[in-house]
Amino acid sequence: MAWETWITYLATVLLLMSTPGPSQLLMLSNSAANGLERGLFTAAGDLTANLLQMLAAGLGLAAILAASATALSAIKWMGVAYLVFLGLRTILRAEAKSAGMALKSSRRTLWMQGFLTSAANPKAVVFFAALFPQFIDPALPFWPQLALLSVTYLVIDGMFLTAYGASASWLAARLQGHAKLWLDRIGGGFMIAAAALLGLKSLES
């Protein structure tokens, strides 16, 4: 792959990442409630789902998913419901903290939340299948180029998620009392907002 092609791809991905989506909002919420160290497991879950979606795109499964509109819609609406559930649970946990019961999610739970939130958008496979060919040279071996594009995307996504998580964790560490509880409630609101974003995408499809 030519250097100029990779730079163009890098700039494209940075532009795509400039607007926060459901995964970024989830990262904000989980890092504020659990700290950055635990929040990184949410990022890991998200990136794992992205990696599987990229592999699916590379293996030609995008056409299968694109042809199954009913399956796409069902998966997306299950994702919407899951995020609403997480948001409401986060708000309820904030109320539990106000009663003196501090609760934190396990690392496995945080990873699963990140994975399911990203996997709830199966059109990501179609997205990667549409994005990658714009930067792949058919005269060169396919899989090394796909690997480079995938790793580049995952690194940038991971950096953005870590930045979101670090900001939320930093703010949460400096708030106390009612301000901290309100941050947790806002975190639950972020998850519900993420559900709304997924819902809007479902309605548009």
GROMACS .gro file of C-alpha atoms in nm:
model
  205
    1MET     CA    1   0.000   0.000   0.000
    2ALA     CA    2   0.133   0.343  -0.096
    3TRP     CA    3   0.222   0.585   0.183
    4GLU     CA    4  -0.009   0.851   0.039
    5THR     CA    5  -0.300   0.604   0.038
    6TRP     CA    6  -0.246   0.518   0.403
    7ILE     CA    7  -0.228   0.888   0.502
    8THR     CA    8  -0.556   0.952   0.320
    9TYR     CA    9  -0.713   0.656   0.501
   10LEU     CA   10  -0.579   0.783   0.835
   11ALA     CA   11  -0.734   1.126   0.776
   12THR     CA   12  -1.064   0.963   0.677
   13VAL     CA   13  -1.081   0.756   0.994
   14LEU     CA   14  -0.997   1.057   1.212
   15LEU     CA   15  -1.286   1.247   1.054
   16LEU     CA   16  -1.519   0.953   1.109
   17MET     CA   17  -1.416   0.937   1.476
   18SER     CA   18  -1.474   1.309   1.538
   19THR     CA   19  -1.840   1.259   1.632
   20PRO     CA   20  -1.909   1.042   1.941
   21GLY     CA   21  -2.136   0.743   1.894
   22PRO     CA   22  -2.292   0.480   2.125
   23SER     CA   23  -1.958   0.316   2.214
   24GLN     CA   24  -1.798   0.648   2.308
   25LEU     CA   25  -2.095   0.744   2.526
   26LEU     CA   26  -2.080   0.404   2.697
   27MET     CA   27  -1.707   0.454   2.757
   28LEU     CA   28  -1.776   0.791   2.920
   29SER     CA   29  -2.037   0.641   3.149
   30ASN     CA   30  -1.842   0.331   3.253
   31SER     CA   31  -1.517   0.519   3.312
   32ALA     CA   32  -1.692   0.782   3.523
   33ALA     CA   33  -1.857   0.513   3.736
   34ASN     CA   34  -1.573   0.260   3.754
   35GLY     CA   35  -1.250   0.449   3.680
   36LEU     CA   36  -1.031   0.440   3.369
   37GLU     CA   37  -0.859   0.110   3.453
   38ARG     CA   38  -1.189  -0.077   3.455
   39GLY     CA   39  -1.331   0.140   3.179
   40LEU     CA   40  -1.060   0.015   2.945
   41PHE     CA   41  -1.231  -0.325   2.950
   42THR     CA   42  -1.530  -0.155   2.785
   43ALA     CA   43  -1.294  -0.028   2.515
   44ALA     CA   44  -1.148  -0.377   2.477
   45GLY     CA   45  -1.495  -0.524   2.424
   46ASP     CA   46  -1.576  -0.261   2.163
   47LEU     CA   47  -1.250  -0.321   1.974
   48THR     CA   48  -1.301  -0.699   1.986
   49ALA     CA   49  -1.639  -0.659   1.818
   50ASN     CA   50  -1.485  -0.422   1.560
   51LEU     CA   51  -1.212  -0.676   1.482
   52LEU     CA   52  -1.469  -0.951   1.423
   53GLN     CA   53  -1.672  -0.716   1.203
   54MET     CA   54  -1.362  -0.637   0.997
   55LEU     CA   55  -1.286  -1.006   0.954
   56ALA     CA   56  -1.646  -1.066   0.850
   57ALA     CA   57  -1.617  -0.788   0.594
   58GLY     CA   58  -1.295  -0.937   0.462
   59LEU     CA   59  -1.452  -1.280   0.431
   60GLY     CA   60  -1.739  -1.144   0.225
   61LEU     CA   61  -2.013  -1.177   0.489
   62ALA     CA   62  -2.120  -0.817   0.436
   63ALA     CA   63  -2.332  -0.921   0.140
   64ILE     CA   64  -2.512  -1.180   0.353
   65LEU     CA   65  -2.587  -0.929   0.630
   66ALA     CA   66  -2.695  -0.662   0.384
   67ALA     CA   67  -2.941  -0.906   0.227
   68SER     CA   68  -3.103  -0.985   0.563
   69ALA     CA   69  -3.280  -0.662   0.655
   70THR     CA   70  -3.498  -0.836   0.914
   71ALA     CA   71  -3.199  -0.979   1.099
   72LEU     CA   72  -3.023  -0.642   1.094
   73SER     CA   73  -3.327  -0.466   1.236
   74ALA     CA   74  -3.381  -0.725   1.508
   75ILE     CA   75  -3.019  -0.713   1.625
   76LYS     CA   76  -3.015  -0.334   1.630
   77TRP     CA   77  -3.335  -0.306   1.832
   78MET     CA   78  -3.204  -0.561   2.080
   79GLY     CA   79  -2.900  -0.336   2.114
   80VAL     CA   80  -3.124  -0.036   2.176
   81ALA     CA   81  -3.312  -0.221   2.450
   82TYR     CA   82  -2.984  -0.337   2.608
   83LEU     CA   83  -2.845   0.016   2.625
   84VAL     CA   84  -3.167   0.150   2.778
   85PHE     CA   85  -3.140  -0.126   3.039
   86LEU     CA   86  -2.779  -0.032   3.114
   87GLY     CA   87  -2.868   0.336   3.142
   88LEU     CA   88  -3.153   0.275   3.383
   89ARG     CA   89  -2.937   0.039   3.590
   90THR     CA   90  -2.661   0.301   3.611
   91ILE     CA   91  -2.909   0.559   3.735
   92LEU     CA   92  -3.043   0.312   3.993
   93ARG     CA   93  -2.688   0.239   4.107
   94ALA     CA   94  -2.636   0.611   4.158
   95GLU     CA   95  -2.936   0.609   4.386
   96ALA     CA   96  -2.789   0.309   4.571
   97LYS     CA   97  -2.466   0.503   4.622
   98SER     CA   98  -2.664   0.788   4.772
   99ALA     CA   99  -2.792   0.533   5.023
  100GLY     CA  100  -2.435   0.431   5.108
  101MET     CA  101  -2.400   0.123   4.888
  102ALA     CA  102  -2.103   0.165   4.650
  103LEU     CA  103  -2.121  -0.077   4.358
  104LYS     CA  104  -1.880  -0.134   4.070
  105SER     CA  105  -1.921  -0.348   3.762
  106SER     CA  106  -1.687  -0.642   3.708
  107ARG     CA  107  -1.426  -0.631   3.435
  108ARG     CA  108  -1.606  -0.909   3.252
  109THR     CA  109  -1.933  -0.717   3.263
  110LEU     CA  110  -1.765  -0.402   3.132
  111TRP     CA  111  -1.602  -0.596   2.847
  112MET     CA  112  -1.935  -0.755   2.756
  113GLN     CA  113  -2.109  -0.417   2.759
  114GLY     CA  114  -1.853  -0.275   2.518
  115PHE     CA  115  -1.870  -0.582   2.295
  116LEU     CA  116  -2.250  -0.598   2.277
  117THR     CA  117  -2.287  -0.224   2.219
  118SER     CA  118  -2.057  -0.240   1.917
  119ALA     CA  119  -2.195  -0.573   1.795
  120ALA     CA  120  -2.548  -0.430   1.813
  121ASN     CA  121  -2.464  -0.236   1.498
  122PRO     CA  122  -2.415  -0.520   1.247
  123LYS     CA  123  -2.414  -0.268   0.964
  124ALA     CA  124  -2.057  -0.198   1.076
  125VAL     CA  125  -1.965  -0.502   0.867
  126VAL     CA  126  -2.121  -0.337   0.563
  127PHE     CA  127  -1.946  -0.011   0.654
  128PHE     CA  128  -1.604  -0.175   0.665
  129ALA     CA  129  -1.680  -0.364   0.344
  130ALA     CA  130  -1.756  -0.031   0.177
  131LEU     CA  131  -1.466   0.163   0.334
  132PHE     CA  132  -1.174  -0.073   0.289
  133PRO     CA  133  -1.195  -0.127  -0.090
  134GLN     CA  134  -1.145   0.248  -0.141
  135PHE     CA  135  -0.788   0.208  -0.011
  136ILE     CA  136  -0.693  -0.143  -0.124
  137ASP     CA  137  -0.473  -0.183  -0.430
  138PRO     CA  138  -0.600  -0.486  -0.629
  139ALA     CA  139  -0.250  -0.534  -0.769
  140LEU     CA  140  -0.113  -0.610  -0.421
  141PRO     CA  141  -0.190  -0.899  -0.179
  142PHE     CA  142  -0.530  -0.845  -0.017
  143TRP     CA  143  -0.488  -0.969   0.341
  144PRO     CA  144  -0.176  -0.767   0.435
  145GLN     CA  145  -0.355  -0.452   0.321
  146LEU     CA  146  -0.671  -0.546   0.513
  147ALA     CA  147  -0.459  -0.611   0.822
  148LEU     CA  148  -0.294  -0.268   0.796
  149LEU     CA  149  -0.628  -0.089   0.751
  150SER     CA  150  -0.784  -0.284   1.038
  151VAL     CA  151  -0.497  -0.225   1.281
  152THR     CA  152  -0.492   0.145   1.194
  153TYR     CA  153  -0.865   0.176   1.263
  154LEU     CA  154  -0.844  -0.017   1.591
  155VAL     CA  155  -0.549   0.190   1.717
  156ILE     CA  156  -0.724   0.520   1.641
  157ASP     CA  157  -1.052   0.398   1.790
  158GLY     CA  158  -0.869   0.278   2.100
  159MET     CA  159  -0.699   0.615   2.140
  160PHE     CA  160  -1.029   0.800   2.113
  161LEU     CA  161  -1.200   0.566   2.360
  162THR     CA  162  -0.911   0.601   2.606
  163ALA     CA  163  -0.926   0.979   2.579
  164TYR     CA  164  -1.299   0.976   2.650
  165GLY     CA  165  -1.250   0.738   2.941
  166ALA     CA  166  -0.959   0.933   3.090
  167SER     CA  167  -1.157   1.258   3.079
  168ALA     CA  168  -1.459   1.101   3.247
  169SER     CA  169  -1.246   0.926   3.511
  170TRP     CA  170  -1.049   1.246   3.584
  171LEU     CA  171  -1.369   1.443   3.634
  172ALA     CA  172  -1.529   1.173   3.849
  173ALA     CA  173  -1.222   1.157   4.077
  174ARG     CA  174  -1.253   1.529   4.150
  175LEU     CA  175  -1.622   1.534   4.229
  176GLN     CA  176  -1.760   1.438   4.565
  177GLY     CA  177  -2.098   1.399   4.731
  178HIS     CA  178  -2.403   1.505   4.535
  179ALA     CA  179  -2.193   1.623   4.240
  180LYS     CA  180  -2.049   1.271   4.201
  181LEU     CA  181  -2.397   1.119   4.219
  182TRP     CA  182  -2.519   1.356   3.952
  183LEU     CA  183  -2.224   1.254   3.733
  184ASP     CA  184  -2.334   0.892   3.769
  185ARG     CA  185  -2.690   0.986   3.679
  186ILE     CA  186  -2.563   1.175   3.375
  187GLY     CA  187  -2.361   0.865   3.284
  188GLY     CA  188  -2.683   0.666   3.281
  189GLY     CA  189  -2.830   0.936   3.062
  190PHE     CA  190  -2.537   0.893   2.822
  191MET     CA  191  -2.625   0.526   2.781
  192ILE     CA  192  -2.988   0.609   2.709
  193ALA     CA  193  -2.865   0.870   2.459
  194ALA     CA  194  -2.653   0.598   2.298
  195ALA     CA  195  -2.966   0.385   2.271
  196ALA     CA  196  -3.142   0.676   2.102
  197LEU     CA  197  -2.857   0.701   1.848
  198LEU     CA  198  -2.886   0.334   1.765
  199GLY     CA  199  -3.264   0.368   1.747
  200LEU     CA  200  -3.237   0.654   1.499
  201LYS     CA  201  -3.001   0.448   1.285
  202SER     CA  202  -3.253   0.166   1.291
  203LEU     CA  203  -3.535   0.396   1.178
  204GLU     CA  204  -3.321   0.534   0.895
  205SER     CA  205  -3.241   0.189   0.757
   0.00000   0.00000   0.00000
